[in-house]
């Protein structure tokens, strides 16, 4: 231990004599280690940390599939089909489902009304996840019925924010969407649930609609189950497929070509993200290798100037092993300093980059990653990376030393001696550095080319100077058909249009390209009814929506104020639908 401390003290004194060299080496390493630490912190928060539920390896999503059980064919489920699946299966310990879309709820407490993100869930939802409330209880099966579904479970942040953490909130009647709900429970602070959106802050019973309980084609839920102990994923898939085929045969009108499958909860929505993040880590890994080669070259050049010093130490009895250990200690000290600086660089990078992260990364399903930061796991990674880096760039210069005494001592005090082997090693390092740089540059060029191609794609709309905002209403018909309030679109247009600078106002239930959509089946007048009713994604729009978004009308007209719930039904379709069902024109 005393010799190690002696090596460290000598390394500090040696680096202090060459502050310029030390600063360049530490800065070079800081950039490489910082980039790797920042990317690893994102990977750790999104891919490596387990889901915040007990025994997550047994949690699965249950999907309806059409045309095969592959990931491209999965679909949200209907309540009626899932009720049958829950009764008939023998592989799931428990099963529940929640509304795939969720919604915003108007919470009108005191003089500060608030829009709160919430979701409808079955009574078994919390039990499947294995989460117990901090206070009170969750829902009972009887409360899933419309008319008895006016209970609410609050998230811990909402309870703290609007009720100051008062346990007396249990049993209180609170106004939600203009109706009275009873607070029956508060979830613990560790429970954060989201599904492709911000974390939910309240939960209400499923409250099945007439469609939910009469139409097996009304797919509006996401089902989740917990496997029984000892049941494998393949066993579950086989049984679910059998049940799905049985339902398709029993209900051919709504479930034709349908099957049922399961997938691990932790894998949902992560495939493309895994590929992207690991590829990004590999790219910054090459950057770190280049930094290591740079520092190794600096050490080799510095080692040539230290040959006289090393020769004197050898003449005084220092073994080659002792000298190599000293040089490795110096490189480890540089690596440690570079790691400390790298953590600082990574922290600044994350603070700047986190607000710019895409929505799909911020709102991963069933995860709430919050603000990505340098935690204990990331710190250990950075420390291990620093040590590995120190050994990596310090090993080559250390092994290039020789117990040469006479030749270096013959040289003048101001001259260094570089061996033939040392020169060859430096040349090899330079060649390796160039090769690594070419790999990184080639990858960057391909990425730039891909981005250029993506930016060159015509999205079919003009987003320039278009601002969006969410407008929520208790009128559910606004999302599924013409608004029952015929003045809604007119009032929205008048009030927003009166704002200085606004030249056009439109509204739509689902923004283009944003990812959300609804789906409905349809029939075509004058054509025989097909075995399976065709369907498509749709949105409900106010007049001037297409003009506001800069979407050109290829043929026909867009909606007007005369298109109301009491007028003849009209629809605007895209070219893809027109070409598919009317290939010869005349749509």
XYZ file of C-alpha atoms in Angstrom:
587
model
C 0.000 0.000 0.000
C 2.869 2.383 0.852
C 4.466 1.833 -2.560
C 1.099 2.500 -4.253
C 0.700 5.770 -2.367
C 4.265 6.634 -3.312
C 3.454 5.976 -6.998
C 0.354 8.190 -6.770
C 2.262 11.050 -5.133
C 5.016 10.802 -7.739
C 2.421 10.716 -10.545
C 0.806 13.878 -9.192
C 4.166 15.660 -9.020
C 5.079 14.499 -12.540
C 1.796 15.731 -14.051
C 2.074 18.999 -12.117
C 5.398 19.652 -13.845
C 3.634 19.440 -17.241
C 0.306 21.267 -16.738
C -0.189 21.873 -20.452
C 0.171 18.182 -21.290
C -2.095 17.195 -18.371
C -4.793 19.705 -19.374
C -4.835 18.551 -23.017
C -4.963 14.878 -22.019
C -7.723 15.398 -19.429
C -9.820 17.523 -21.816
C -9.459 14.952 -24.594
C -10.557 12.146 -22.270
C -13.356 14.256 -20.778
C -15.011 14.669 -24.162
C -14.881 10.940 -24.893
C -15.895 9.773 -21.424
C -18.538 12.505 -21.128
C -20.200 11.507 -24.409
C -20.260 7.828 -23.393
C -21.553 8.642 -19.914
C -24.357 10.830 -21.288
C -25.510 8.163 -23.748
C -25.242 5.426 -21.115
C -27.382 7.465 -18.715
C -30.126 7.543 -21.362
C -29.745 3.797 -22.017
C -29.813 3.051 -18.299
C -32.968 5.106 -17.733
C -34.822 3.660 -20.726
C -33.529 0.136 -21.364
C -31.645 -1.251 -18.372
C -33.671 -0.217 -15.349
C -36.492 -2.683 -14.613
C -40.095 -1.567 -14.729
C -41.282 -0.192 -11.375
C -43.538 -3.185 -10.658
C -42.886 -6.438 -8.763
C -41.931 -9.523 -10.814
C -42.019 -7.623 -14.101
C -40.768 -10.698 -15.975
C -44.253 -12.188 -15.544
C -46.144 -9.136 -16.818
C -47.430 -9.395 -20.405
C -49.598 -7.394 -22.760
C -52.508 -9.218 -24.410
C -53.247 -8.177 -27.979
C -55.741 -9.054 -30.655
C -54.023 -9.807 -33.955
C -55.227 -9.900 -37.523
C -53.333 -11.669 -40.317
C -50.677 -13.224 -38.052
C -49.243 -12.935 -34.573
C -46.229 -10.799 -35.515
C -45.540 -7.433 -33.883
C -46.791 -5.613 -36.993
C -50.252 -7.166 -36.629
C -51.025 -6.457 -32.982
C -54.079 -4.395 -32.169
C -55.867 -3.000 -29.149
C -58.658 -5.161 -27.765
C -62.374 -5.113 -27.103
C -63.774 -5.539 -23.608
C -66.067 -8.406 -24.666
C -63.227 -10.436 -26.175
C -61.023 -9.880 -23.146
C -63.800 -10.953 -20.790
C -63.901 -14.265 -22.661
C -60.107 -14.549 -22.674
C -60.035 -13.974 -18.921
C -62.602 -16.732 -18.360
C -61.084 -19.297 -20.724
C -57.339 -19.014 -20.138
C -55.342 -21.126 -17.662
C -51.984 -19.340 -17.970
C -52.715 -15.942 -16.438
C -52.831 -15.365 -12.718
C -54.768 -12.124 -13.224
C -55.820 -9.884 -16.085
C -57.127 -6.359 -16.584
C -57.249 -3.592 -19.162
C -57.265 0.159 -19.528
C -58.480 2.695 -22.081
C -55.833 2.900 -24.812
C -56.347 6.612 -25.433
C -56.807 7.945 -21.924
C -58.097 11.486 -21.728
C -57.900 14.772 -19.925
C -60.271 15.444 -17.065
C -61.412 18.861 -15.893
C -60.713 18.987 -12.166
C -62.528 22.042 -10.777
C -61.296 22.467 -7.212
C -61.777 25.904 -5.682
C -60.893 28.823 -7.919
C -58.078 26.948 -9.738
C -59.531 24.509 -12.275
C -56.986 22.185 -13.824
C -56.769 19.784 -16.738
C -55.494 16.439 -15.426
C -54.394 13.417 -17.446
C -56.304 10.282 -16.488
C -57.392 6.895 -17.744
C -60.253 4.424 -17.381
C -59.207 1.081 -15.910
C -60.765 -2.195 -14.815
C -61.037 -3.089 -11.153
C -58.240 -5.658 -11.532
C -55.788 -3.227 -13.168
C -53.801 -2.329 -10.047
C -53.767 -5.925 -8.793
C -52.265 -7.135 -12.077
C -49.434 -4.627 -11.776
C -48.959 -5.634 -8.150
C -49.319 -2.104 -6.760
C -51.220 -1.312 -3.570
C -52.614 2.134 -2.741
C -50.869 4.303 -0.180
C -54.240 5.304 1.250
C -57.705 3.844 0.836
C -58.555 1.275 -1.806
C -58.834 0.745 -5.537
C -61.937 -0.159 -7.538
C -64.300 -3.081 -7.078
C -65.807 -5.007 -10.048
C -69.237 -3.528 -9.343
C -67.884 -0.018 -9.905
C -67.067 -0.758 -13.571
C -70.766 -0.357 -14.402
C -71.994 2.928 -15.864
C -73.822 4.829 -13.147
C -71.681 3.308 -10.405
C -68.378 4.445 -11.843
C -68.045 7.800 -10.096
C -65.058 6.925 -7.929
C -61.540 8.179 -8.477
C -58.046 7.126 -7.385
C -55.479 9.937 -7.218
C -51.770 9.858 -7.969
C -49.416 10.899 -5.192
C -48.301 14.131 -6.980
C -51.917 15.199 -7.571
C -52.815 14.445 -3.950
C -49.892 16.542 -2.746
C -50.548 19.386 -5.189
C -54.303 19.825 -4.806
C -54.978 18.359 -1.339
C -51.671 19.213 0.413
C -51.221 15.538 1.270
C -54.219 15.587 3.626
C -55.482 12.039 4.451
C -58.932 13.572 4.920
C -59.168 13.781 1.115
C -60.438 10.186 1.200
C -64.198 10.125 0.899
C -64.437 13.678 -0.401
C -66.649 14.530 -3.358
C -64.720 16.370 -6.071
C -66.026 17.815 -9.376
C -64.563 16.092 -12.455
C -65.911 17.036 -15.893
C -68.886 18.665 -14.220
C -69.866 15.527 -12.259
C -69.233 14.502 -8.661
C -66.624 11.783 -7.999
C -65.666 10.207 -4.659
C -61.968 9.948 -3.789
C -61.426 6.351 -2.638
C -57.631 5.970 -2.835
C -54.205 7.516 -3.288
C -51.384 5.654 -5.044
C -47.831 5.589 -3.610
C -45.202 8.079 -4.856
C -43.275 5.304 -6.618
C -46.218 4.454 -8.881
C -45.972 6.333 -12.170
C -48.035 5.023 -15.062
C -48.033 6.273 -18.617
C -48.783 4.889 -22.055
C -47.308 6.986 -24.875
C -48.197 10.163 -23.040
C -47.371 12.033 -19.886
C -47.859 10.237 -16.565
C -51.486 9.731 -15.534
C -52.605 11.552 -12.422
C -55.994 10.005 -11.783
C -57.807 6.773 -12.509
C -61.545 6.124 -12.842
C -63.452 2.841 -13.357
C -63.838 1.501 -16.899
C -67.478 2.605 -17.071
C -68.250 0.522 -20.144
C -70.258 2.211 -22.871
C -73.006 0.489 -24.834
C -70.537 -0.196 -27.643
C -68.076 -1.767 -25.199
C -70.692 -4.276 -24.034
C -72.426 -5.000 -27.362
C -69.799 -4.650 -30.114
C -66.839 -7.021 -30.195
C -65.352 -4.853 -32.915
C -65.157 -1.877 -30.563
C -61.442 -2.161 -29.861
C -60.531 0.573 -27.411
C -58.561 -1.061 -24.594
C -55.058 -2.339 -23.886
C -55.040 -5.579 -21.892
C -52.380 -6.554 -19.396
C -51.898 -9.864 -17.597
C -49.620 -11.565 -15.097
C -48.400 -15.056 -15.915
C -48.814 -17.787 -13.344
C -45.532 -18.943 -11.731
C -43.775 -21.455 -13.957
C -45.728 -20.578 -17.113
C -43.457 -19.668 -20.033
C -44.146 -17.026 -22.641
C -44.412 -19.676 -25.369
C -47.013 -21.613 -23.395
C -49.030 -18.446 -22.943
C -48.801 -17.591 -26.650
C -49.987 -21.064 -27.652
C -53.020 -20.985 -25.377
C -53.956 -17.407 -26.330
C -53.761 -18.302 -30.003
C -56.126 -21.224 -29.404
C -58.591 -19.000 -27.549
C -58.389 -16.348 -30.272
C -59.123 -18.830 -33.047
C -62.041 -20.164 -31.026
C -63.505 -16.668 -30.641
C -63.022 -15.943 -34.348
C -64.982 -19.074 -35.193
C -67.685 -18.304 -32.617
C -68.111 -14.638 -33.661
C -67.212 -14.510 -37.397
C -68.814 -11.130 -38.009
C -66.693 -9.132 -35.555
C -63.697 -11.422 -34.998
C -63.014 -12.824 -38.470
C -59.289 -13.587 -38.973
C -58.648 -12.604 -35.373
C -56.305 -14.277 -32.953
C -54.850 -13.374 -29.571
C -51.217 -13.201 -28.516
C -49.075 -11.943 -25.632
C -45.773 -10.120 -25.425
C -43.556 -9.148 -22.471
C -44.600 -5.843 -21.007
C -40.990 -4.620 -20.810
C -40.456 -5.127 -24.561
C -43.390 -3.088 -25.831
C -42.303 -0.158 -27.962
C -38.603 -0.736 -27.258
C -37.299 -2.566 -30.362
C -36.461 0.459 -32.503
C -35.285 2.429 -29.477
C -32.849 -0.330 -28.486
C -31.306 -0.375 -31.945
C -30.956 3.408 -32.028
C -29.459 3.839 -28.565
C -26.976 0.945 -28.800
C -25.856 2.186 -32.203
C -25.387 5.647 -30.714
C -23.353 4.190 -27.824
C -21.176 2.340 -30.336
C -20.581 5.591 -32.217
C -19.462 7.508 -29.125
C -17.419 4.449 -28.172
C -15.372 5.001 -31.324
C -14.941 8.623 -30.284
C -13.554 7.453 -26.938
C -11.159 5.064 -28.685
C -9.895 7.949 -30.790
C -9.376 9.972 -27.607
C -7.445 7.078 -26.074
C -5.204 6.791 -29.120
C -4.581 10.544 -29.007
C -3.556 10.427 -25.368
C -1.454 7.307 -25.962
C 0.440 9.178 -28.677
C 0.952 12.087 -26.305
C 2.299 9.718 -23.677
C 4.623 8.065 -26.194
C 5.987 11.452 -27.229
C 6.354 12.425 -23.585
C 7.935 9.056 -22.818
C 10.620 9.674 -25.414
C 11.590 12.820 -23.537
C 11.620 10.864 -20.253
C 13.996 8.137 -21.400
C 16.875 9.722 -19.476
C 14.784 9.858 -16.297
C 13.738 6.227 -16.680
C 17.316 5.181 -17.415
C 18.541 6.830 -14.210
C 15.820 5.026 -12.234
C 16.868 1.748 -13.828
C 20.517 2.439 -13.005
C 19.536 3.026 -9.377
C 17.933 -0.437 -9.244
C 14.327 0.056 -10.367
C 13.018 -3.038 -12.159
C 11.122 -2.799 -15.412
C 8.006 -4.002 -13.594
C 8.366 -1.126 -11.121
C 8.717 1.425 -13.922
C 5.729 -0.001 -15.829
C 3.643 0.171 -12.642
C 4.582 3.823 -12.196
C 3.618 4.656 -15.770
C 0.307 2.787 -15.444
C -0.377 4.714 -12.222
C 0.153 7.991 -14.078
C -2.202 6.931 -16.880
C -4.838 5.798 -14.346
C -4.576 9.175 -12.632
C -5.124 10.879 -15.987
C -8.060 8.575 -16.665
C -9.572 9.374 -13.263
C -9.231 13.111 -13.826
C -10.676 12.699 -17.317
C -13.587 10.733 -15.810
C -14.355 13.448 -13.254
C -14.292 16.066 -15.999
C -16.327 13.720 -18.217
C -19.088 13.457 -15.603
C -19.268 17.256 -15.518
C -19.436 17.345 -19.331
C -22.158 14.647 -19.316
C -24.215 16.566 -16.726
C -24.139 19.756 -18.799
C -24.952 17.778 -21.959
C -27.945 16.091 -20.319
C -29.287 19.368 -18.924
C -29.173 20.858 -22.400
C -30.413 17.791 -24.286
C -33.200 16.449 -22.031
C -35.754 19.156 -22.968
C -35.037 18.430 -26.631
C -35.632 14.674 -26.395
C -38.388 13.379 -28.715
C -41.765 12.658 -27.150
C -41.448 8.920 -27.788
C -38.334 8.870 -25.595
C -39.750 11.042 -22.826
C -43.000 9.090 -22.579
C -42.008 5.468 -22.862
C -44.847 3.008 -22.199
C -45.141 1.969 -18.543
C -42.025 3.980 -17.695
C -41.618 7.501 -16.432
C -37.953 8.345 -16.907
C -38.362 11.949 -15.749
C -35.230 14.052 -15.959
C -32.317 11.855 -16.998
C -29.459 12.475 -14.601
C -26.182 11.077 -13.315
C -27.226 8.619 -10.613
C -25.213 5.998 -8.752
C -25.333 3.430 -11.551
C -24.161 5.951 -14.125
C -21.427 7.185 -11.767
C -20.119 3.618 -11.367
C -20.167 3.230 -15.152
C -18.182 6.448 -15.570
C -15.679 5.372 -12.912
C -15.199 1.939 -14.488
C -14.887 3.533 -17.920
C -12.254 5.936 -16.582
C -10.168 3.076 -15.155
C -10.508 1.044 -18.348
C -9.567 4.088 -20.390
C -6.519 4.745 -18.209
C -5.270 1.203 -18.699
C -6.095 1.265 -22.403
C -4.146 4.381 -23.352
C -1.411 3.811 -20.771
C -0.604 0.198 -21.543
C 1.068 0.776 -24.901
C 3.498 3.483 -23.693
C 4.286 1.468 -20.573
C 5.069 -1.718 -22.465
C 7.208 0.201 -24.951
C 9.747 1.008 -22.235
C 13.066 -0.860 -22.174
C 15.714 -1.192 -19.523
C 18.063 0.910 -21.596
C 20.631 2.622 -19.401
C 23.795 3.394 -21.340
C 22.303 4.923 -24.523
C 19.897 7.328 -22.828
C 22.609 8.444 -20.389
C 24.919 9.188 -23.309
C 22.339 11.612 -24.742
C 22.300 15.245 -23.729
C 19.994 16.252 -20.923
C 17.744 18.136 -23.332
C 17.377 15.396 -25.905
C 15.193 12.348 -25.849
C 15.724 8.996 -27.463
C 12.931 7.259 -29.323
C 13.428 3.573 -29.978
C 12.617 1.902 -33.262
C 9.900 -0.067 -31.480
C 8.448 3.130 -30.056
C 8.317 4.728 -33.493
C 6.572 1.678 -34.921
C 4.020 1.754 -32.113
C 3.330 5.461 -32.691
C 2.876 4.863 -36.394
C 0.479 1.990 -35.668
C -1.512 4.173 -33.282
C -1.750 6.956 -35.840
C -2.950 4.487 -38.475
C -5.521 3.105 -36.041
C -6.696 6.595 -35.157
C -7.203 7.468 -38.806
C -9.128 4.225 -39.356
C -11.422 4.880 -36.383
C -11.976 8.464 -37.504
C -12.954 7.269 -40.977
C -15.504 4.867 -39.466
C -17.063 7.643 -37.379
C -17.057 10.060 -40.313
C -18.633 7.480 -42.615
C -21.396 6.848 -40.068
C -21.952 10.586 -39.626
C -22.131 11.070 -43.392
C -24.741 8.310 -43.700
C -26.782 9.849 -40.864
C -26.610 13.298 -42.461
C -27.698 11.816 -45.786
C -30.619 10.024 -44.117
C -31.681 13.185 -42.305
C -31.443 15.149 -45.525
C -33.688 12.639 -47.270
C -36.195 12.704 -44.395
C -36.293 16.493 -44.356
C -36.815 16.438 -48.106
C -39.971 14.307 -47.850
C -43.122 16.287 -48.546
C -45.396 15.724 -45.504
C -48.466 16.858 -47.408
C -48.932 19.913 -45.207
C -47.212 23.211 -44.473
C -46.239 23.481 -40.784
C -44.636 26.923 -41.146
C -46.103 29.430 -38.654
C -48.679 26.873 -37.487
C -49.193 26.762 -33.720
C -51.102 23.995 -31.938
C -52.753 23.669 -28.562
C -54.955 21.114 -26.830
C -58.600 21.986 -26.318
C -60.547 19.595 -24.100
C -64.274 19.310 -23.709
C -66.719 17.051 -21.922
C -68.637 16.518 -25.171
C -67.506 13.017 -26.103
C -69.212 13.264 -29.512
C -66.596 15.779 -30.570
C -64.153 12.903 -30.868
C -66.333 10.370 -32.674
C -68.643 12.392 -34.904
C -70.109 15.822 -35.621
C -70.360 17.919 -32.451
C -73.768 18.079 -30.853
C -72.988 21.710 -30.059
C -73.251 23.178 -33.542
C -71.661 26.424 -32.344
C -68.440 24.818 -31.093
C -66.403 25.227 -34.275
C -67.815 28.685 -34.973
C -67.086 29.952 -31.463
C -63.598 28.465 -31.525
C -62.865 30.131 -34.848
C -64.275 33.486 -33.753
C -62.444 33.648 -30.420
C -59.056 32.443 -31.647
C -59.389 34.377 -34.891
C -59.750 37.587 -32.900
C -56.204 37.222 -31.548
C -53.871 39.655 -33.374
C -51.718 37.877 -35.937
C -53.998 34.848 -36.350
C -55.047 34.521 -39.992
C -56.712 31.103 -39.959
C -58.136 28.732 -37.334
C -58.862 25.025 -37.619
C -59.388 22.113 -35.264
C -59.057 18.336 -35.490
C -59.386 15.462 -33.054
C -55.965 13.989 -33.943
C -53.075 16.002 -35.346
C -51.510 14.694 -38.583
C -48.272 12.714 -38.164
C -48.554 13.002 -34.368
C -49.231 9.284 -33.962
C -52.698 9.264 -32.403
C -55.759 8.193 -34.356
C -59.143 6.547 -34.097
C -60.517 3.846 -36.367
C -63.927 2.909 -37.747
C -65.332 0.456 -40.227
C -67.393 1.529 -43.237
C -69.376 0.195 -46.175
C -69.574 1.546 -49.732
C -72.992 2.251 -51.145
C -73.942 0.130 -54.119
C -71.306 -2.554 -53.520
C -71.854 -6.013 -52.048
C -70.970 -6.235 -48.376
C -67.554 -7.906 -48.012
C -66.855 -10.729 -45.555
C -64.752 -8.379 -43.496
C -65.815 -4.768 -43.267
C -63.022 -2.398 -44.357
C -61.849 0.214 -41.901
C -59.538 3.151 -41.621
C -58.143 5.773 -39.307
C -60.109 8.990 -39.107
C -60.266 12.372 -37.432
C -63.085 14.825 -36.754
C -62.311 18.293 -38.113
C -63.806 21.771 -38.004
C -64.141 23.970 -41.112
C -60.896 25.558 -42.361
C -58.772 22.776 -40.824
C -57.209 21.793 -44.160
C -56.591 25.391 -45.171
C -55.020 26.196 -41.793
C -52.690 23.185 -42.006
C -51.775 23.944 -45.611
C -53.204 20.645 -46.863
C -54.266 21.114 -50.500
C -57.633 19.823 -51.672
C -57.019 17.623 -54.721
C -60.702 17.397 -55.551
C -63.989 18.554 -54.023
C -64.306 20.853 -51.015
C -63.556 20.908 -47.324
C -66.072 21.249 -44.518
C -68.209 24.338 -43.968
C -70.379 25.625 -41.137
C -73.355 24.062 -42.918
C -71.976 20.548 -42.238
C -73.604 19.807 -38.886
C -75.034 16.810 -37.082
C -78.436 17.589 -38.619
C -77.225 17.915 -42.218
C -76.290 15.237 -44.726
C -73.176 13.315 -43.682
C -70.010 14.273 -45.544
C -66.438 13.003 -45.401
C -63.088 14.073 -46.822
C -60.769 11.180 -47.693
C -57.107 11.093 -48.611
C -55.736 10.029 -51.985
C -54.618 6.647 -50.651
C -58.177 5.671 -49.794
C -59.546 7.057 -53.035
C -57.037 5.100 -55.140
C -57.631 1.917 -53.163
C -61.418 1.777 -53.354
C -61.961 3.832 -56.526
C -58.903 3.015 -58.672
C -60.626 4.368 -61.780
C -61.652 7.635 -60.134
C -65.076 8.902 -59.194
C -64.653 8.735 -55.407
